PDB file of C-alpha atoms in Angstrom:
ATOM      1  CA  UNK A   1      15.241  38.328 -14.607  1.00 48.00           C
ATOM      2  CA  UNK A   2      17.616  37.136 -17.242  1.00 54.00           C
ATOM      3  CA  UNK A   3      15.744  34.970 -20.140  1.00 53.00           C
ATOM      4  CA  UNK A   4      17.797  31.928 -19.281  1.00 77.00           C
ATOM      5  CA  UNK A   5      16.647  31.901 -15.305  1.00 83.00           C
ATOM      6  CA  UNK A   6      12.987  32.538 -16.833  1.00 79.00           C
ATOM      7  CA  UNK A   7      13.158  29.375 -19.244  1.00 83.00           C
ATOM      8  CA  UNK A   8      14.156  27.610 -16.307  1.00 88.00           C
ATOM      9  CA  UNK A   9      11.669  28.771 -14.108  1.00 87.00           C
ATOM     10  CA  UNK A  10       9.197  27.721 -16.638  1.00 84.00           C
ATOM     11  CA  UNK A  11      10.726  24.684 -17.157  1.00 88.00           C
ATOM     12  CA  UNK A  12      10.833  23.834 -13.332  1.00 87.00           C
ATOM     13  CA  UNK A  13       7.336  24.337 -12.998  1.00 82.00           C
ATOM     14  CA  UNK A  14       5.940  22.288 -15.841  1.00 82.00           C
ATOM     15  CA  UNK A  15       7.741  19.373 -14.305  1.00 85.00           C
ATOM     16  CA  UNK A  16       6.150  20.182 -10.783  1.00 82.00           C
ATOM     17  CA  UNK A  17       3.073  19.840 -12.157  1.00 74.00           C
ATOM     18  CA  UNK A  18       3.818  16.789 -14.095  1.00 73.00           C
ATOM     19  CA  UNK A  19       4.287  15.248 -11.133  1.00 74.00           C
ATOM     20  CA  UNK A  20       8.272  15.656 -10.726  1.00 78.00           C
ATOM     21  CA  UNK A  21       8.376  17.506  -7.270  1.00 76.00           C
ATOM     22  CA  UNK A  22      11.373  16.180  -5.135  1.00 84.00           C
ATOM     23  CA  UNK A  23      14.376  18.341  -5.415  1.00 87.00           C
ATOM     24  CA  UNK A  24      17.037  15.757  -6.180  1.00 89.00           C
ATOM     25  CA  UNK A  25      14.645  14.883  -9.018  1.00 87.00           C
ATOM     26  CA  UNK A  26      13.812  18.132 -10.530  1.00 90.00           C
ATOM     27  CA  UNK A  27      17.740  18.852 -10.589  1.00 89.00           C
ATOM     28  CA  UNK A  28      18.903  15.654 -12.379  1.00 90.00           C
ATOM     29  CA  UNK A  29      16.069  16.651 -14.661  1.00 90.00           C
ATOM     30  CA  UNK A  30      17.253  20.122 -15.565  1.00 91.00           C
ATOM     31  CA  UNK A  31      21.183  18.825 -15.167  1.00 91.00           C
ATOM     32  CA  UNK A  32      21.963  21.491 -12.536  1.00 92.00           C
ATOM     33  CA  UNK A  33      22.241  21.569  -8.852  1.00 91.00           C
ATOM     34  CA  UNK A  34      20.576  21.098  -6.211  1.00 89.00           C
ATOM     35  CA  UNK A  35      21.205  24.545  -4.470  1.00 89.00           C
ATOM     36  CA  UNK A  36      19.908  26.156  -7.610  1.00 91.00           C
ATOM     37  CA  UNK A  37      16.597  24.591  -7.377  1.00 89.00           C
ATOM     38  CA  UNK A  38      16.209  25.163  -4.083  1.00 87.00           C
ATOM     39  CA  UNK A  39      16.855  28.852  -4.630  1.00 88.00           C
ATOM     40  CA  UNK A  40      14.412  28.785  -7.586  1.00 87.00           C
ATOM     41  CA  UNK A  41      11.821  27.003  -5.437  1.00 84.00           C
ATOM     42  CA  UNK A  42      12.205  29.845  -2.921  1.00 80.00           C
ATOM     43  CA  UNK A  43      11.839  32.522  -5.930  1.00 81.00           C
ATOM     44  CA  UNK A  44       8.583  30.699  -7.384  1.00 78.00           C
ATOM     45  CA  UNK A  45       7.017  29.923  -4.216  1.00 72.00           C
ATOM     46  CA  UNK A  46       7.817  34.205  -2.917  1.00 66.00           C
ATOM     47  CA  UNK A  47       5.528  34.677  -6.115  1.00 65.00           C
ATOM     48  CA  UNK A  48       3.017  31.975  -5.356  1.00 62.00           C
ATOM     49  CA  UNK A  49       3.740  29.599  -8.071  1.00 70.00           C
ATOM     50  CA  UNK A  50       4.337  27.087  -5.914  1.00 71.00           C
ATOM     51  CA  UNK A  51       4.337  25.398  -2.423  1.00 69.00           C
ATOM     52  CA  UNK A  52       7.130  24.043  -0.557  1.00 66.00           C
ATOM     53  CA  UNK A  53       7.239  20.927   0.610  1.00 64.00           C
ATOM     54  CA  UNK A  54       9.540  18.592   2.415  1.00 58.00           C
ATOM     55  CA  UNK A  55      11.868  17.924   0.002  1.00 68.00           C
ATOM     56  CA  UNK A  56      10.797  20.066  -2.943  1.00 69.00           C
ATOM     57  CA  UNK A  57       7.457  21.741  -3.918  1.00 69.00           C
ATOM     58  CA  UNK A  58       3.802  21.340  -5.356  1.00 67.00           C
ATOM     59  CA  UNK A  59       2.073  23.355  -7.467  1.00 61.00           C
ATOM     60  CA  UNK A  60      -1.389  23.098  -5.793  1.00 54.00           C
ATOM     61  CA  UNK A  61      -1.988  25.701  -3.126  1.00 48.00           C
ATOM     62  CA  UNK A  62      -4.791  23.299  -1.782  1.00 44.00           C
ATOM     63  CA  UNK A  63      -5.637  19.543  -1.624  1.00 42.00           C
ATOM     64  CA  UNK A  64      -7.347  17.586  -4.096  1.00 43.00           C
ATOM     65  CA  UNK A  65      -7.968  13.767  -3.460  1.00 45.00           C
ATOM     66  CA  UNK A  66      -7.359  11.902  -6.797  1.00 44.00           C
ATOM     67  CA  UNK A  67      -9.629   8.886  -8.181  1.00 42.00           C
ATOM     68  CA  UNK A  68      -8.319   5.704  -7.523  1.00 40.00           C
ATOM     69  CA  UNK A  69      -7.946   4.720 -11.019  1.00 46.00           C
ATOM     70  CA  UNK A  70      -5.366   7.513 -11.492  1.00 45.00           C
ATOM     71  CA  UNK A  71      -3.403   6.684  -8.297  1.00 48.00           C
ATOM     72  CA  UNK A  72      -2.804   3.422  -9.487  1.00 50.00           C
ATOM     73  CA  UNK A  73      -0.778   4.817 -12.304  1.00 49.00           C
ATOM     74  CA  UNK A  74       1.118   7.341  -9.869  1.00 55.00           C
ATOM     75  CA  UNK A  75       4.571   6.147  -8.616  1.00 71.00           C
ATOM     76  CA  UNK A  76       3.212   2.420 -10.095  1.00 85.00           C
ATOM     77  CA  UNK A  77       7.606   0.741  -9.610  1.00 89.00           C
ATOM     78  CA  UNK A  78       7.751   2.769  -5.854  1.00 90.00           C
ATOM     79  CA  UNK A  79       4.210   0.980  -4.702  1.00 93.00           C
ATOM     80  CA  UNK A  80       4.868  -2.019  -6.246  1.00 92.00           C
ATOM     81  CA  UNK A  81       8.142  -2.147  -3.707  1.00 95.00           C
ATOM     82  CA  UNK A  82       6.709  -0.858  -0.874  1.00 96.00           C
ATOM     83  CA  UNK A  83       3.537  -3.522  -1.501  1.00 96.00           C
ATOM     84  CA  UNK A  84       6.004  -6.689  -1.653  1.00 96.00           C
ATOM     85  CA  UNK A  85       8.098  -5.355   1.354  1.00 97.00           C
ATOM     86  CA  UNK A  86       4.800  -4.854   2.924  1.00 98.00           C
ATOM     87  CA  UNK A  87       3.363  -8.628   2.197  1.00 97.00           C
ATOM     88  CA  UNK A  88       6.897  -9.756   4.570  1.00 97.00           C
ATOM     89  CA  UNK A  89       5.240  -8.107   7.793  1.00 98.00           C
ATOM     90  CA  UNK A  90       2.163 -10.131   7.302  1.00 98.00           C
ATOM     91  CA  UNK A  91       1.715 -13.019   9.890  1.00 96.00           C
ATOM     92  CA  UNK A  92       2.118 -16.344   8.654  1.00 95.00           C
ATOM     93  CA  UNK A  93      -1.647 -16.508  10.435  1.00 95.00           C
ATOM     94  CA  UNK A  94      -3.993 -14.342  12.531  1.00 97.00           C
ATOM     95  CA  UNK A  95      -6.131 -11.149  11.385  1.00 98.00           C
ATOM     96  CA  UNK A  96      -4.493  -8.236   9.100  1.00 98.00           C
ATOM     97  CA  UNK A  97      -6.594  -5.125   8.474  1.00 98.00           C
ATOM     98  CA  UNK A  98      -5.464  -3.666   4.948  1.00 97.00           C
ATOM     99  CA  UNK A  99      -6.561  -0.487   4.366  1.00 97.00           C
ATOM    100  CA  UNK A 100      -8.806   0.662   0.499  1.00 95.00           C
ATOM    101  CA  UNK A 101      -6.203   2.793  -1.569  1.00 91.00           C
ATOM    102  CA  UNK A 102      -3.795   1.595  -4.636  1.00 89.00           C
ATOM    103  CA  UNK A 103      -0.367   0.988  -2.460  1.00 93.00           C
ATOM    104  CA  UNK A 104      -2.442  -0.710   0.028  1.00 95.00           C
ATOM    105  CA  UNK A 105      -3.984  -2.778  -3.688  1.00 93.00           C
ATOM    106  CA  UNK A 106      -0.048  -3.431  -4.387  1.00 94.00           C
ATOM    107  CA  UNK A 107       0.073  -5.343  -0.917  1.00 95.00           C
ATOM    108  CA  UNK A 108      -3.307  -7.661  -1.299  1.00 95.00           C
ATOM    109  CA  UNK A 109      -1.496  -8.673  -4.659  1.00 93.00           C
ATOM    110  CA  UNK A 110       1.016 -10.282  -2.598  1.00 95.00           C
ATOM    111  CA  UNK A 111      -1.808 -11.966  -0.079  1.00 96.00           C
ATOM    112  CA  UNK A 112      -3.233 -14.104  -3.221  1.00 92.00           C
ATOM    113  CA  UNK A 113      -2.463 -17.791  -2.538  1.00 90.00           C
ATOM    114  CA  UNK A 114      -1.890 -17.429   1.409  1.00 94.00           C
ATOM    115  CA  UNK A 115      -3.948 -19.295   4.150  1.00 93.00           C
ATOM    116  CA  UNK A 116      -4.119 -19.097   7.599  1.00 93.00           C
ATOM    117  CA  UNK A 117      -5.145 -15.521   7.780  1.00 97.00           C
ATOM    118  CA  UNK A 118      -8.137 -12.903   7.881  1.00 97.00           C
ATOM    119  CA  UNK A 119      -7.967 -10.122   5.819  1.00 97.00           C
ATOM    120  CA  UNK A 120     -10.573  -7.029   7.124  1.00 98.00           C
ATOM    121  CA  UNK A 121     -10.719  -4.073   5.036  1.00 97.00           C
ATOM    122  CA  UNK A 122     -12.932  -1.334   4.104  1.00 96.00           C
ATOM    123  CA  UNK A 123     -11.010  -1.446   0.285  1.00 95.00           C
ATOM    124  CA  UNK A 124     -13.447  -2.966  -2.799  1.00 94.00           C
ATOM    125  CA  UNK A 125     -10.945  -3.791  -4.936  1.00 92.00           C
ATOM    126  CA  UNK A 126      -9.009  -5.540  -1.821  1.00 94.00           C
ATOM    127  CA  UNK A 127     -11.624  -7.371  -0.959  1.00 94.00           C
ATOM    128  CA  UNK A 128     -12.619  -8.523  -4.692  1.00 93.00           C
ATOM    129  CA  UNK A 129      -8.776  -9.130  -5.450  1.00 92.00           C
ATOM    130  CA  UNK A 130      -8.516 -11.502  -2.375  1.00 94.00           C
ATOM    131  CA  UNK A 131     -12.154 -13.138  -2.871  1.00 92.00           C
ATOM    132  CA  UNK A 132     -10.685 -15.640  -4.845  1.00 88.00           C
ATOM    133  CA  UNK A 133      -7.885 -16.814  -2.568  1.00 93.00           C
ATOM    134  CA  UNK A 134      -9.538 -20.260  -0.512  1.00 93.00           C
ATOM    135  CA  UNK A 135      -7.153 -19.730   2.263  1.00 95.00           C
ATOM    136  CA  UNK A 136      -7.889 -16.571   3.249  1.00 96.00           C
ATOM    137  CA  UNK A 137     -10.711 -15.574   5.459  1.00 97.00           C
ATOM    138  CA  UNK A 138     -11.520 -12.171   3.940  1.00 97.00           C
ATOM    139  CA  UNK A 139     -13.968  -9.776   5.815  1.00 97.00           C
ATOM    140  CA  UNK A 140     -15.415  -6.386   4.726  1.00 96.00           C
ATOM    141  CA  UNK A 141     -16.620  -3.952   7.082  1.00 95.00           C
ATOM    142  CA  UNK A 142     -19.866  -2.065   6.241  1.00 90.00           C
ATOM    143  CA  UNK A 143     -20.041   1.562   5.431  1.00 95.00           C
ATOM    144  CA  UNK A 144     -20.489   4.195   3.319  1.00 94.00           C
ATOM    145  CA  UNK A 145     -18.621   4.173  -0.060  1.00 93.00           C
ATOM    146  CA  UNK A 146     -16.491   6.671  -0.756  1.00 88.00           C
ATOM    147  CA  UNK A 147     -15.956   8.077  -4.683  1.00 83.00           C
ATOM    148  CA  UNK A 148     -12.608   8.635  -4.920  1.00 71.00           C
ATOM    149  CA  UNK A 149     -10.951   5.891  -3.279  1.00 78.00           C
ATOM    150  CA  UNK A 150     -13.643   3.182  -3.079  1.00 86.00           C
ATOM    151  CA  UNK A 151     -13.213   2.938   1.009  1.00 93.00           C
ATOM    152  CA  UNK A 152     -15.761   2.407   3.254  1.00 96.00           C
ATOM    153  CA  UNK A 153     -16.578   5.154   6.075  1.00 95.00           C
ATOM    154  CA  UNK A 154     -19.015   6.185   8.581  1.00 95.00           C
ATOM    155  CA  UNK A 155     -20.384   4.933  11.851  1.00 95.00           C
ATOM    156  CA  UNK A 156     -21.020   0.733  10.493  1.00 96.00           C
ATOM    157  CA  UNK A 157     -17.173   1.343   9.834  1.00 96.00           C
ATOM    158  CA  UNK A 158     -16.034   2.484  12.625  1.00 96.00           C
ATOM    159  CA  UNK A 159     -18.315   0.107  14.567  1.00 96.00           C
ATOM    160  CA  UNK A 160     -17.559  -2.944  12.827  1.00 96.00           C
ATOM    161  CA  UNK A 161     -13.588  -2.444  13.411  1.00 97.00           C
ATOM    162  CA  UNK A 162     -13.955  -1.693  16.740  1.00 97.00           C
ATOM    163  CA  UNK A 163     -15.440  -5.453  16.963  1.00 96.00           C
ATOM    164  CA  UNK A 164     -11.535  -7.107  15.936  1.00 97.00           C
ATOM    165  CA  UNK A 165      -8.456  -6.772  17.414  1.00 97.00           C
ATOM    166  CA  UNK A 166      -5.693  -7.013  14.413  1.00 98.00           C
ATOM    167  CA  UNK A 167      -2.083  -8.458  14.771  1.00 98.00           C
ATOM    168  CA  UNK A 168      -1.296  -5.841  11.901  1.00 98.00           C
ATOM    169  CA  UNK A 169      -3.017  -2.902  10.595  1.00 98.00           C
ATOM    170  CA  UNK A 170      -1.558  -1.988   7.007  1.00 98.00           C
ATOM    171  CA  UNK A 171      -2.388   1.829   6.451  1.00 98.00           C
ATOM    172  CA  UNK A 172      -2.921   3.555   2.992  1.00 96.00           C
ATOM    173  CA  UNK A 173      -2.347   7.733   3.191  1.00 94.00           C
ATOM    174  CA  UNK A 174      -2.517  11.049   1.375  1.00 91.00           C
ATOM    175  CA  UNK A 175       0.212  12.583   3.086  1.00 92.00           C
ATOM    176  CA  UNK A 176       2.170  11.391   6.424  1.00 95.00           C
ATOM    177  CA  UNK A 177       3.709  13.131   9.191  1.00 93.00           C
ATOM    178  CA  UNK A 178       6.167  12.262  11.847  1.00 94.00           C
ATOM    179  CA  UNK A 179       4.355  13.854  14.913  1.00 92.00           C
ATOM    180  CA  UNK A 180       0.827  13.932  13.649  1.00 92.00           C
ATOM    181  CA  UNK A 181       0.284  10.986  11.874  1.00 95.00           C
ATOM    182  CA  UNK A 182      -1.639  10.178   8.730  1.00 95.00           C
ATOM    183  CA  UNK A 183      -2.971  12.921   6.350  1.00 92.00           C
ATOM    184  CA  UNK A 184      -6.394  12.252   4.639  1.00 90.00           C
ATOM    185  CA  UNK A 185      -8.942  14.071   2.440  1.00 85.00           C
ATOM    186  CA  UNK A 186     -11.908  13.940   4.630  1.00 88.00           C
ATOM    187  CA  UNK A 187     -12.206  13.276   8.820  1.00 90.00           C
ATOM    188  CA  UNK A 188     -14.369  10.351   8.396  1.00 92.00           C
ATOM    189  CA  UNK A 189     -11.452   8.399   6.434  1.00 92.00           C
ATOM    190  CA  UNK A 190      -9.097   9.925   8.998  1.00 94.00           C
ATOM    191  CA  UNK A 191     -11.025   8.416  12.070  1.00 95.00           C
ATOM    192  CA  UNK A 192     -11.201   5.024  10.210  1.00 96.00           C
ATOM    193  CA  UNK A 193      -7.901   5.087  10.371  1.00 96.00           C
ATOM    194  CA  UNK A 194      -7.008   5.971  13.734  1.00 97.00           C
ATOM    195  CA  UNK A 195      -9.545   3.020  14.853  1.00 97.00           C
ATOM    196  CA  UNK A 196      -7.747   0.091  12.499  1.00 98.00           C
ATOM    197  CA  UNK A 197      -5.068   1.982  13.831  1.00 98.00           C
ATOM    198  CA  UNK A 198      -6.080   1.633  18.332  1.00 97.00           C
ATOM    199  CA  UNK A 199      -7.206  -1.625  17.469  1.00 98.00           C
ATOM    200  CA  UNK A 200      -4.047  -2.755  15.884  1.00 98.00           C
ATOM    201  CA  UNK A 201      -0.962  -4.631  17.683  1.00 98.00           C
ATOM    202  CA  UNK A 202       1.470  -2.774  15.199  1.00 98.00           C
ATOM    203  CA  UNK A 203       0.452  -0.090  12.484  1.00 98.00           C
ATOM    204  CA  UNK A 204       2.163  -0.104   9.109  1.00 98.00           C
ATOM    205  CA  UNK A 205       1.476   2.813   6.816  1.00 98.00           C
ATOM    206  CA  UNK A 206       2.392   2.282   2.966  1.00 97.00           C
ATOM    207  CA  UNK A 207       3.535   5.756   1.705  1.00 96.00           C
ATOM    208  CA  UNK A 208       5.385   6.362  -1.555  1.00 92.00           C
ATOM    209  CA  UNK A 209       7.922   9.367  -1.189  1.00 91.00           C
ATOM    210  CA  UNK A 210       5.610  12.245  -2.657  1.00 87.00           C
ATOM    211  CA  UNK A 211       3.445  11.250   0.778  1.00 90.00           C
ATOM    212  CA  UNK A 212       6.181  12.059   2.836  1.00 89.00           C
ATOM    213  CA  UNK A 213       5.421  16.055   3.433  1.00 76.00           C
ATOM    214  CA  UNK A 214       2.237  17.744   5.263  1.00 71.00           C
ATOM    215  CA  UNK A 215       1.210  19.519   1.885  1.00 68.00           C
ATOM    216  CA  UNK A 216      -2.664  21.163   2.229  1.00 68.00           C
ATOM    217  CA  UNK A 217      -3.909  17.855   3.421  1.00 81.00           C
ATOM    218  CA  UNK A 218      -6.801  18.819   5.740  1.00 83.00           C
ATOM    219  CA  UNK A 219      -7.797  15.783   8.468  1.00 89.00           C
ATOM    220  CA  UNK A 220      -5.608  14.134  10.240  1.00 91.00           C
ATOM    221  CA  UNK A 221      -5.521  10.769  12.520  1.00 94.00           C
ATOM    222  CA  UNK A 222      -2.657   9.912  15.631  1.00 95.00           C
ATOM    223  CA  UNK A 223      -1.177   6.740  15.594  1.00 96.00           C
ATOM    224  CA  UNK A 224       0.492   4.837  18.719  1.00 96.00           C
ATOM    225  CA  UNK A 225       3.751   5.213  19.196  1.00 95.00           C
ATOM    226  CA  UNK A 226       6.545   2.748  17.757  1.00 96.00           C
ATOM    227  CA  UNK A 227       4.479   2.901  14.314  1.00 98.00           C
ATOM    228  CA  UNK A 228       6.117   1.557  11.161  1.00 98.00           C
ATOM    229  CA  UNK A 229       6.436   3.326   7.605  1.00 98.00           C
ATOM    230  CA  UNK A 230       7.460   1.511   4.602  1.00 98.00           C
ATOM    231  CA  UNK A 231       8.859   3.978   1.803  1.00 97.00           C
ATOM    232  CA  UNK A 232      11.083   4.400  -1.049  1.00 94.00           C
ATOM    233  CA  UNK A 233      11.897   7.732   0.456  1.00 92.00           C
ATOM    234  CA  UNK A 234      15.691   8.590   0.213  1.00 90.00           C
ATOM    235  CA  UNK A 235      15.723  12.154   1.791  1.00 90.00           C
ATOM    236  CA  UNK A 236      17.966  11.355   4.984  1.00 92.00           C
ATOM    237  CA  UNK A 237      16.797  14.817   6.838  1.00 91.00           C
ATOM    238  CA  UNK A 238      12.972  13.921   5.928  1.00 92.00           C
ATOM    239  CA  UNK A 239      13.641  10.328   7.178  1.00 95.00           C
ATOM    240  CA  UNK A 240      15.408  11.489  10.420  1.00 95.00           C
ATOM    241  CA  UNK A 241      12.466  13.498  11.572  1.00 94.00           C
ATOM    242  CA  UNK A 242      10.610   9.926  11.191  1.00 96.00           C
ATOM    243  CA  UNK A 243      13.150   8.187  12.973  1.00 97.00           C
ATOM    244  CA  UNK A 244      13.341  10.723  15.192  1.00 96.00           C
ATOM    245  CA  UNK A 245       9.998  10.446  16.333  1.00 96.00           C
ATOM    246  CA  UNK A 246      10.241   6.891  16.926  1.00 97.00           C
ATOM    247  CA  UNK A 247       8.886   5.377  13.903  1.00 98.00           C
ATOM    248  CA  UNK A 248      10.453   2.484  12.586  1.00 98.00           C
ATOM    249  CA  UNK A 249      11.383   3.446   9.148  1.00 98.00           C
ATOM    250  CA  UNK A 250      11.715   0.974   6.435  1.00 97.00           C
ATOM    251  CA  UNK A 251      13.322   2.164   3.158  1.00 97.00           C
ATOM    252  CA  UNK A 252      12.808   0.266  -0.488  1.00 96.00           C
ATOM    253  CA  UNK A 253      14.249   0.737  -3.653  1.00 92.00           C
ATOM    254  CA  UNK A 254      11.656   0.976  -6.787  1.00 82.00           C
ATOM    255  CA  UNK A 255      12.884  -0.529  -9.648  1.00 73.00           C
ATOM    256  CA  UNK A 256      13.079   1.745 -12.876  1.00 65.00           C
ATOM    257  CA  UNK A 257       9.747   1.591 -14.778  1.00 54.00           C
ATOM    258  CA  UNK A 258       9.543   0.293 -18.459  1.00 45.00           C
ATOM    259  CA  UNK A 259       8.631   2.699 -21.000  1.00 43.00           C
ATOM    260  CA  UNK A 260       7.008   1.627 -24.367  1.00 43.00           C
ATOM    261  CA  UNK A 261       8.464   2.691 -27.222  1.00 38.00           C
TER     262      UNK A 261
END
């Protein structure tokens, strides 16, 4: 291999595992096209380097859930969008479920000061972020807490939503798939979800673009069909698999993020 396809093989990867993994990304990045990274991706992943995904590649060969307090620094201008295009499905009254997780966090920040609803959730820092808002009616569901994202799981979950029916039920993921739903790190967050999910009148799951592909995510929950997904996702042939499968696909557009200096 000629040094100059090796610097940029190194190069490629140290951005993948920075956290730049999209393909449209990774060749604005490196100023070349797209074809070439995708022909690069192809040579690292033969070798093992990486994984494909939809739309470009990780460098993990396996799933690993990360602490809420670092999610909320992940794709921080993309959540924010998604969270305030989120907060315009919300009924102007009735009962919401909003799901623990830091997009889900970006929504509840635009429930402060609203009346007329109840807010059920199985988030901590939902429920705390809300607890100050008079008008809202803001119930938690009982459970097991859960280290990395600060959910609650288990049987008193499960139970307790199975008690409500919900106008909306706003849906936090690891990873999300056309056909087989939502992606999460463990089964017992995966059949929370798929019971906010039955007990809903319309799902919404909140999923920044790097959810968009099946990755190593192991558990996953169904969701009824006619399900919406709110994204700053741009990949047309990613989104027309979505689409395809019925889901009503909302797109936003992140505005750039302010860097310090």
């Amino acid at each position: 291999m000629r040094q100059s396809t090796r610097d940029r093989h190194d190069e490629l990867l140290s951005l993948i595992r920075s956290g730049t993994t999209r393909v449209e990304d990774l060749a604005e990045a490196l100023a070349i096209s797209e074809s070439t990274v995708r022909r690069d991706l192809a040579r690292l992943g033969a070798e093992g380097l990486v994984t494909r995904t939809y739309g470009g590649a990780t460098s993990e060969s396996s799933f690993h859930e990360r602490a809420l307090a670092e999610r909320m620094r992940v794709q921080l201008p993309a959540k924010v969008a998604i969270g305030r295009r989120a907060a315009e499905l919300v009924p102007d009254e009735g009962t919401i479920f909003v799901d623990a997780g830091s997009t889900t966090g970006q929504l509840a920040e635009n429930l402060r000061g609203r009346d007329g609803l109840t807010v059920l959730t199985r988030g901590l820092e939902v429920a705390l972020l809300l607890a100050g808002s008079p008008g809202l009616d803001v119930v938690v569901v009982g459970g097991s807490v859960t280290t990395k994202s600060h959910g609650l799981v288990g049987p008193l979950t499960t139970g307790a939503l199975e008690r409500f029916m919900v106008d909306v039920a706003f849906l936090g993921v690891d990873a999300v798939d056309p056909l087989d739903g939502v992606g999460e790190a463990t089964a017992l967050e995966a059949q929370v979800k798929e019971v906010a999910a039955r007990r809903a009148r319309r799902t919404v799951v909140l999923a920044d673009s790097t959810k968009l592909d099946r990755g190593a995510v192991p558990a996953w929950a169904p969701l009824p069909a006619g399900w919406t997904l709110v994204t700053d996702g741009r990949d047309e042939e990613v989104l027309r698999r979505y689409r395809g499968a019925g889901v009503v696909v909302e797109t936003v557009e992140a505005e750039p993020q302010l860097t310090e200096h």
